[in-house]
Amino acid sequence: MKTFLPNLDELTLRQQVAQMVVVRASGFLFDHEIQYPVWEPPAATLEGWIREWGVGGVILLGASVGEIALRTQQLQAWASIPLLICADVEEGVGQRFSGATWFPPPMAIAEIAKRDLTLACHYAEQMGRITAAESLAIGLNWLLSPTVDVNNNPDNPVINVRAFGETPEIVGELAKAFIRGAHQHPILTTAKHFPGHGDTETDSHLELPVIPHNRDRLEQIELPPFRAAISAGVDVVMSAHLQIPALDPNYPATLSPKVLTNELRRNLEFEGLIVTDALVMGAIANRYGTEEACVLAVEAGADILLMPLEPEKAITAVCEAVESGRISHDRIQSSVERLWRAKQKACAVTIPSEEGHAWENPPEPILETIELTSKIAQPDALSINAKLLRHSMRSRSPVPKASHHPNSSRLDSLSGVGRNLVIVDSILDCDFLGRTAPAIAFPAQFGLTETQIIDQHTPYIAPNNRAQVPTVLQLFIRGNPFRGIAGLTQAAEDWFTFLLNTNQLCAIAVYGSPYVLDRFLPSLPPDVPYVFSYGQMQAAQAIALETLFRSQCK
């Protein structure tokens, strides 16, 4: 097979090991815009990691699709060997980079699968296809999706709605459909987090979760979706930062040969790339440090070291482990050979000639906006997304007052005055709220002239029982990695209880976690309408509120 990649024998040990390292970078071009300076280096440092150290890939976060298109060109221009460039786009490219299609989380498709698995698989395939196409349009060649964990624990703070469902059968089918859609394009897909992160209440971004299940349970619940993804041709499997004593009583999965080599390579017969989850996460970084964690991960069978905090030290530590005999050179070579096969698929630039692929002669950079505006957030993508949002939504529609129904909607009590109470985890991190967001602007059309936004930074003030104001309560709550939050916040619970007890609650909209809605439903009076959307983005808000206020809109 013709290749644009150098012969492995031409690379030094340090160059080979460096290819196994993927570093994190800001999607923003300018250093003063970096949002996470602990993890995202300034441009000069990043250029040094790519030019001088020769790292094999970059993971990006932040900025718009236009800026990412320029950023990926910049990164590839610095590299002598083409880079794998990835992002966590489990909900479409718009989840991370503004301007692109932003789907609801995968559990929205699982909601549809409960009623119509064929339709759900159609949505999953379209989600994979659109995500892959939009990723390639801005220079990404590796998707860190799909998530194939089975979220059978409602209190899971790290997976939650990121999962394709709560049963291995549905997760497996939807994961295969997503991969099938994505593979309509030359892009890498990733099944994560092996051997299964769905049944934990501990956030591995902060601490090391322990999964107590025996092998029989793992074979029944956790492993089948990975088998399904592998059968569908998934390119990469990501390890989980958790410990399963039934498989290895001593090491977490990311650092365990028994998990990565024995289980994944031998028992599941996976031949693609194994990537660690981010090595800056507390479950690993707090216990092992950069250097030892990277050496242990390679010993365990990892081909790619994702986001070590100090890439130079990571590369040096692995090289020293090879030179001391702790790790064999063949072990490194086998990983780079897998990387070469992946890069041959994902990094080749198609040239319209008989010569086929040639990295040395790439096409001209994207200079015309038409190259993006004709490929990003196209009408078919937006239409599919809107249908997915509608089909996965749950609601109890208002009953018009004129019908004299005993459960007429409390929304009919609005008469020119009312409160729009919005509760979010952190307003500082909300990119889906703003002055023109439907959650803010739409209720004002129906008399909710007072808007109040509450988050974790809002000082607690006991509600005033004497202030009788008809209120629509909107809750934006979902699992929050790095915060260890799985669902209902105290502020949301307190306000819901207060509004209910004082007869002020007119309607409720929940965006994000279905587990939050399930907590509220048993105590929600029948005349209080509700709507639930898995999505939190503005498209989801508009569709949800149009449904909630349907009788008022007539």
XYZ file of C-alpha atoms in Angstrom:
554
model
C 0.000 0.000 0.000
C 1.325 3.412 -0.976
C 1.903 5.641 2.032
C 2.780 9.264 2.731
C 4.189 8.323 6.154
C 7.887 7.757 6.879
C 9.271 4.271 7.356
C 9.324 3.432 11.061
C 12.975 2.454 10.835
C 13.753 6.053 9.900
C 12.411 7.333 13.217
C 14.373 7.483 16.453
C 12.945 5.991 19.624
C 11.989 9.449 20.862
C 10.201 10.228 17.591
C 8.276 6.975 17.774
C 7.214 7.524 21.387
C 6.245 11.125 20.636
C 3.819 9.864 18.001
C 1.974 8.087 20.821
C 1.274 11.377 22.630
C -1.783 13.569 21.991
C -1.684 17.003 23.615
C -4.510 19.363 24.451
C -4.735 22.834 22.927
C -7.169 25.714 22.886
C -9.215 26.109 19.731
C -8.615 29.851 19.951
C -5.717 31.191 17.903
C -4.546 33.825 20.336
C -2.902 33.181 23.685
C -4.922 35.815 25.548
C -8.095 33.851 24.759
C -6.931 30.594 26.359
C -9.578 29.515 28.859
C -7.792 26.650 30.644
C -4.119 27.701 30.984
C -3.276 24.751 33.246
C -4.046 22.339 30.387
C -3.745 24.469 27.236
C -0.284 25.781 26.328
C 0.564 29.107 24.678
C 1.223 28.979 20.941
C 5.020 28.913 21.224
C 4.942 25.907 23.562
C 2.402 24.097 21.407
C 4.472 24.709 18.289
C 7.511 23.304 20.089
C 5.633 20.148 21.068
C 4.681 19.610 17.421
C 7.820 20.799 15.553
C 10.585 19.793 17.949
C 9.106 16.954 19.964
C 6.932 15.583 17.158
C 3.805 14.682 19.114
C 1.333 12.613 17.146
C -1.908 14.488 17.721
C -3.883 17.306 19.294
C -7.240 17.463 21.077
C -9.049 20.811 20.742
C -11.644 22.641 22.827
C -13.287 26.037 22.359
C -13.764 28.656 19.597
C -15.984 28.749 16.515
C -15.853 26.447 13.521
C -14.255 29.218 11.469
C -11.407 29.589 13.921
C -10.998 25.820 14.270
C -10.622 25.532 10.490
C -7.701 27.955 10.693
C -6.328 26.325 13.836
C -6.192 22.827 12.343
C -4.400 24.163 9.255
C -1.879 25.883 11.513
C -1.278 22.697 13.505
C -0.809 20.529 10.426
C 1.559 23.121 8.919
C 3.780 22.801 12.000
C 3.910 18.998 11.748
C 6.402 16.996 9.712
C 4.175 13.927 10.140
C 0.410 14.504 9.784
C -1.446 14.865 13.062
C -4.504 13.142 14.395
C -6.736 16.031 15.500
C -9.687 15.153 17.704
C -12.402 16.607 19.894
C -15.107 15.392 22.273
C -18.027 15.919 19.902
C -20.453 13.399 21.362
C -23.345 15.786 20.614
C -22.141 16.993 17.247
C -19.491 19.536 16.335
C -21.633 22.393 17.668
C -21.307 21.018 21.190
C -17.696 22.223 21.266
C -17.382 24.711 18.407
C -20.021 27.355 17.798
C -21.717 27.583 14.431
C -21.981 23.853 13.760
C -24.861 21.447 14.341
C -25.438 20.780 18.047
C -27.445 17.632 18.704
C -29.060 16.654 21.994
C -27.033 14.127 24.033
C -27.118 10.472 22.907
C -29.666 9.465 25.555
C -32.234 11.435 23.535
C -31.934 8.797 20.826
C -32.289 6.073 23.467
C -35.619 7.657 24.458
C -36.850 7.104 20.896
C -35.429 3.573 20.880
C -37.802 2.617 23.704
C -40.672 3.111 21.233
C -39.083 2.605 17.819
C -35.577 1.114 17.602
C -35.494 1.371 13.797
C -36.180 5.106 13.903
C -33.655 5.552 16.708
C -30.967 3.782 14.666
C -31.786 6.091 11.757
C -31.193 9.128 13.959
C -27.970 7.656 15.374
C -26.665 6.977 11.867
C -27.535 10.487 10.708
C -25.912 11.943 13.812
C -22.722 10.017 13.030
C -22.785 11.045 9.371
C -23.332 14.747 10.044
C -20.818 14.881 12.893
C -18.163 13.249 10.717
C -18.837 15.505 7.734
C -18.759 18.707 9.775
C -15.631 17.557 11.627
C -13.756 16.938 8.403
C -14.868 20.318 7.071
C -12.952 22.075 9.867
C -9.929 19.790 9.920
C -10.802 17.242 12.589
C -10.052 13.653 11.567
C -10.818 11.750 14.766
C -14.098 11.616 16.710
C -13.922 10.839 20.422
C -17.328 9.176 20.126
C -19.532 7.186 20.455
C -19.884 6.662 24.187
C -20.879 3.016 24.642
C -21.155 2.954 28.419
C -24.469 1.589 29.733
C -25.804 4.271 32.079
C -27.789 2.077 34.454
C -27.056 4.295 37.466
C -29.150 7.505 37.576
C -26.633 9.065 39.984
C -23.740 8.725 37.550
C -22.162 12.214 37.320
C -19.701 11.503 34.520
C -21.686 9.494 31.926
C -25.388 10.170 32.520
C -27.057 11.491 29.328
C -23.833 10.980 27.346
C -24.789 7.298 27.087
C -26.871 5.794 24.294
C -29.134 4.241 26.893
C -29.594 2.123 29.980
C -29.534 -1.368 28.447
C -26.669 -3.065 26.586
C -28.942 -4.046 23.710
C -30.011 -0.486 22.871
C -26.557 0.977 23.489
C -24.979 -1.608 21.190
C -27.446 -1.055 18.346
C -27.253 2.736 18.485
C -23.458 2.705 18.735
C -23.247 0.523 15.626
C -25.571 2.886 13.776
C -23.504 5.930 14.783
C -20.293 4.245 13.621
C -21.953 3.201 10.369
C -22.948 6.804 9.707
C -19.562 8.266 10.645
C -17.735 5.750 8.469
C -19.392 7.155 5.390
C -16.432 9.529 5.690
C -12.678 8.877 6.195
C -12.613 9.611 9.909
C -11.702 7.686 13.050
C -14.349 6.715 15.619
C -13.848 5.890 19.303
C -15.787 3.581 21.630
C -15.454 4.653 25.256
C -14.883 4.084 28.193
C -13.604 0.481 28.392
C -14.582 -1.727 30.130
C -17.663 0.334 31.084
C -18.172 3.505 33.113
C -21.968 3.452 33.399
C -22.507 2.108 36.900
C -20.648 4.486 39.190
C -21.528 7.439 41.387
C -17.929 8.715 41.463
C -16.587 11.186 38.904
C -13.277 9.868 37.563
C -12.278 13.431 36.694
C -11.907 13.883 40.453
C -11.425 10.467 42.091
C -10.964 6.797 41.198
C -14.302 4.948 40.970
C -14.440 1.283 41.940
C -16.830 -1.070 40.133
C -17.571 -4.077 42.380
C -19.277 -6.308 39.802
C -18.145 -9.858 39.023
C -17.218 -11.145 35.591
C -20.657 -12.580 34.856
C -22.250 -9.181 35.386
C -19.602 -7.492 33.201
C -20.253 -10.008 30.424
C -23.987 -9.325 30.614
C -24.038 -5.500 30.890
C -20.768 -3.643 30.386
C -18.936 -5.572 27.657
C -21.624 -6.284 24.994
C -21.714 -2.703 23.627
C -17.936 -2.797 23.143
C -18.265 -6.095 21.279
C -20.930 -4.454 19.114
C -18.740 -1.425 18.385
C -15.779 -3.632 17.509
C -17.964 -5.699 15.173
C -18.996 -2.423 13.488
C -15.350 -1.558 12.808
C -14.723 1.099 15.439
C -11.177 2.426 14.997
C -10.241 3.297 18.583
C -11.249 2.185 22.085
C -10.720 4.544 25.015
C -9.921 3.191 28.458
C -11.787 4.140 31.626
C -10.155 5.582 34.712
C -11.801 3.157 37.117
C -10.907 0.015 38.995
C -12.688 -3.304 38.650
C -11.286 -5.753 41.218
C -12.843 -8.711 39.377
C -10.487 -7.955 36.469
C -7.531 -6.394 38.293
C -7.417 -5.793 42.058
C -4.284 -3.651 41.811
C -4.537 -1.191 38.921
C -7.218 0.980 37.279
C -8.236 -0.101 33.783
C -6.112 2.540 32.042
C -2.966 1.146 33.678
C -3.895 -2.540 33.699
C -2.438 -5.147 31.295
C -5.167 -7.512 32.489
C -7.819 -5.095 31.206
C -6.266 -3.544 28.096
C -4.205 -6.471 26.821
C -5.940 -9.567 28.170
C -9.555 -8.400 27.949
C -9.595 -5.902 25.089
C -6.859 -7.214 22.808
C -7.154 -10.966 23.398
C -10.666 -11.718 24.612
C -12.486 -9.101 22.529
C -9.964 -9.442 19.676
C -9.693 -5.696 19.132
C -6.983 -4.826 16.610
C -7.331 -1.037 16.466
C -5.878 1.737 18.594
C -6.207 1.871 22.378
C -6.201 5.396 23.792
C -6.188 6.364 27.443
C -8.784 8.717 28.789
C -7.279 12.120 29.637
C -4.277 11.580 31.883
C -4.820 14.913 33.629
C -7.946 13.509 35.303
C -7.770 13.176 39.050
C -8.354 9.411 39.144
C -4.915 8.898 37.543
C -2.969 12.154 37.962
C -3.509 12.392 41.717
C -2.265 8.856 42.335
C 0.505 8.220 39.839
C 1.803 11.499 38.393
C 2.585 12.122 34.726
C 5.694 10.010 34.217
C 4.755 6.803 36.017
C 1.175 6.923 34.698
C 2.412 7.114 31.100
C 4.865 4.251 31.537
C 2.234 2.079 33.196
C -0.300 2.872 30.468
C 2.108 1.794 27.723
C 2.968 -1.354 29.699
C -0.749 -2.047 29.990
C -1.233 -1.873 26.222
C -2.193 1.735 25.427
C -1.134 3.014 22.001
C -1.989 6.672 22.622
C -1.357 8.732 25.748
C -4.070 11.381 25.827
C -3.402 14.727 27.487
C -0.444 14.065 29.773
C 0.045 17.265 31.764
C 3.754 17.485 30.831
C 4.240 15.923 27.368
C 8.034 16.257 27.358
C 8.292 14.365 30.646
C 5.870 11.740 29.383
C 7.938 11.099 26.246
C 11.210 11.057 28.185
C 9.837 8.681 30.819
C 8.634 6.148 28.250
C 11.936 6.359 26.353
C 13.860 5.728 29.566
C 11.619 2.754 30.318
C 12.509 1.286 26.922
C 16.218 1.985 27.343
C 16.208 0.334 30.790
C 14.453 -2.757 29.453
C 11.236 -2.172 31.368
C 9.325 -1.787 28.058
C 10.443 -3.558 24.885
C 11.148 -1.629 21.710
C 8.816 -4.002 19.880
C 6.016 -2.857 22.164
C 6.534 0.748 20.991
C 6.857 -0.301 17.364
C 3.576 -2.215 17.433
C 1.744 0.879 18.702
C 3.247 3.125 16.044
C 2.351 0.584 13.350
C -1.282 0.808 14.492
C -1.006 4.589 14.472
C 0.314 4.479 10.922
C -2.654 2.397 9.772
C -5.033 4.889 11.421
C -3.248 7.896 9.943
C -3.272 6.286 6.524
C -7.065 6.312 6.764
C -7.686 9.624 8.503
C -4.829 11.920 7.504
C -4.466 11.243 3.788
C -5.314 14.220 1.613
C -7.256 13.212 -1.479
C -5.675 14.571 -4.639
C -7.681 14.397 -7.902
C -5.026 12.522 -9.845
C -3.765 9.010 -10.454
C -1.166 9.567 -7.768
C -3.835 9.091 -5.075
C -2.838 10.388 -1.639
C 0.048 12.752 -1.046
C 0.699 14.548 2.207
C 3.476 16.511 0.545
C 1.046 18.214 -1.848
C -1.997 19.234 0.173
C -4.701 21.397 -1.372
C -4.807 25.117 -0.785
C -5.951 26.132 2.709
C -9.551 27.152 3.279
C -9.645 30.833 2.340
C -13.211 31.263 1.167
C -16.040 31.253 3.698
C -18.124 29.308 1.189
C -16.010 26.264 2.031
C -17.479 26.318 5.537
C -20.908 27.829 5.014
C -21.745 25.172 2.444
C -20.736 22.300 4.738
C -21.631 23.361 8.288
C -25.139 23.403 9.822
C -26.850 22.746 6.500
C -30.676 22.673 6.264
C -30.824 18.867 6.246
C -28.696 18.686 9.411
C -30.806 21.290 11.201
C -34.006 19.556 10.097
C -32.840 16.164 11.368
C -31.780 17.761 14.642
C -35.177 19.440 15.107
C -36.992 16.159 14.428
C -34.758 14.370 16.914
C -35.465 17.000 19.555
C -39.228 16.725 19.005
C -39.342 12.924 18.908
C -37.314 12.573 22.121
C -39.193 15.259 24.074
C -41.596 14.398 26.897
C -44.451 16.692 27.831
C -47.863 17.118 29.374
C -49.661 19.637 27.221
C -51.809 22.372 28.710
C -55.587 21.918 28.616
C -57.297 25.145 27.425
C -59.365 26.829 30.115
C -62.313 27.150 27.738
C -62.707 23.382 27.713
C -63.814 23.463 31.395
C -61.589 20.477 31.985
C -61.032 19.819 35.707
C -57.291 19.888 35.071
C -57.123 23.130 33.097
C -53.608 24.452 32.781
C -52.272 26.824 35.386
C -50.706 28.720 32.510
C -54.169 30.170 31.896
C -53.773 32.094 35.162
C -51.164 34.351 33.590
C -52.635 37.807 33.117
C -49.927 40.266 32.240
C -47.632 39.512 35.154
C -45.473 36.548 36.017
C -41.983 35.307 36.758
C -39.626 33.346 34.539
C -37.342 31.559 37.005
C -34.299 29.963 35.366
C -31.966 27.725 37.383
C -28.630 26.614 35.944
C -25.546 24.989 37.413
C -23.232 27.884 36.522
C -24.247 30.908 34.491
C -20.545 31.623 33.907
C -20.270 28.459 31.806
C -23.596 28.751 29.943
C -23.124 29.160 26.221
C -26.801 28.379 25.586
C -28.281 31.331 27.513
C -28.264 34.986 26.554
C -30.566 37.926 26.066
C -32.086 36.460 22.886
C -32.161 32.819 23.995
C -35.697 31.362 23.835
C -35.567 30.466 27.540
C -35.236 34.198 28.273
C -37.118 35.879 25.416
C -40.018 33.498 24.771
C -41.786 33.595 28.191
C -41.827 37.410 28.129
C -44.349 37.243 25.285
C -46.870 35.676 27.669
C -46.694 37.987 30.633
C -43.641 36.645 32.422
C -42.028 40.053 32.549
C -39.791 39.269 35.524
C -36.772 37.097 34.701
C -34.660 35.671 37.492
C -31.579 33.487 36.942
C -30.136 31.449 39.802
C -26.980 29.334 39.852
C -24.444 27.954 42.309
C -22.932 31.423 42.683
C -26.230 33.035 43.729
C -26.393 33.694 47.493
C -29.258 31.782 49.031
C -32.192 33.986 49.956
C -35.193 32.318 51.545
C -38.214 32.743 49.256
C -40.813 35.246 50.441
C -44.089 33.458 51.104
C -46.032 36.702 50.783
C -44.895 37.311 47.170
C -47.508 35.475 45.142
C -46.191 35.580 41.569
C -47.274 33.057 38.912
C -44.013 31.360 37.934
C -42.692 29.228 35.110
C -39.716 27.244 36.384
C -36.971 26.305 33.897
C -34.219 23.937 35.032
C -31.015 23.310 33.111
C -29.561 20.269 34.868
C -27.458 17.375 33.580
C -24.372 15.431 34.625
C -21.347 17.687 35.032
C -17.927 16.040 34.767
C -15.236 17.704 36.895
C -17.979 18.928 39.260
C -19.235 15.530 40.412
C -22.853 16.596 39.872
C -25.260 13.986 38.539
C -28.662 15.608 38.816
C -30.928 17.691 40.998
C -29.305 20.644 42.750
C -30.406 21.906 46.140
C -31.478 25.258 44.695
C -33.706 23.559 42.138
C -35.277 21.312 44.749
C -35.866 24.158 47.196
C -37.497 26.412 44.620
C -39.662 23.639 43.214
C -40.933 22.806 46.699
C -41.548 26.453 47.592
C -43.426 27.273 44.371
C -45.517 24.145 44.716
C -46.408 24.742 48.361
C -47.372 28.375 47.701
C -49.417 27.534 44.613
C -47.240 29.753 42.381
C -45.934 27.076 39.980
C -47.634 27.492 36.586
C -45.406 25.222 34.488
C -42.026 23.571 34.500
C -39.453 22.983 31.772
C -36.516 20.659 32.373
C -33.550 20.559 30.002
C -30.901 17.866 30.323
C -31.354 14.935 32.678
C -34.535 12.820 32.558
C -33.747 11.669 36.083
C -34.491 15.184 37.341
C -37.931 15.145 35.748
C -38.612 11.702 37.200
C -37.879 13.068 40.672
C -40.459 15.827 40.242
C -43.303 14.020 38.467
C -44.790 12.157 41.465
C -45.474 15.430 43.288
C -46.433 17.556 40.268
C -50.173 18.457 40.289
C -52.089 17.389 37.161
C -52.928 20.966 36.204
C -49.238 21.971 36.042
C -47.972 21.369 32.482
C -44.421 20.278 31.913
C -41.981 19.736 29.091
C -38.689 17.890 29.109
C -35.916 18.109 26.508
C -32.615 16.265 26.531
C -31.083 19.230 24.728
C -30.141 22.480 26.418
C -29.153 24.456 23.331
C -31.330 27.235 21.951
C -32.984 25.015 19.333
C -34.142 22.722 22.143
C -35.423 25.663 24.185
C -37.502 26.982 21.278
C -39.125 23.624 20.533
C -39.795 22.885 24.201
C -41.344 26.270 24.998
C -43.484 26.278 21.866
C -44.887 22.970 23.098
C -45.354 24.219 26.649
C -47.151 27.410 25.596
C -49.048 25.803 22.734
C -52.509 26.780 23.972
C -51.331 30.329 24.635
C -49.958 30.639 21.090
C -53.323 30.015 19.405
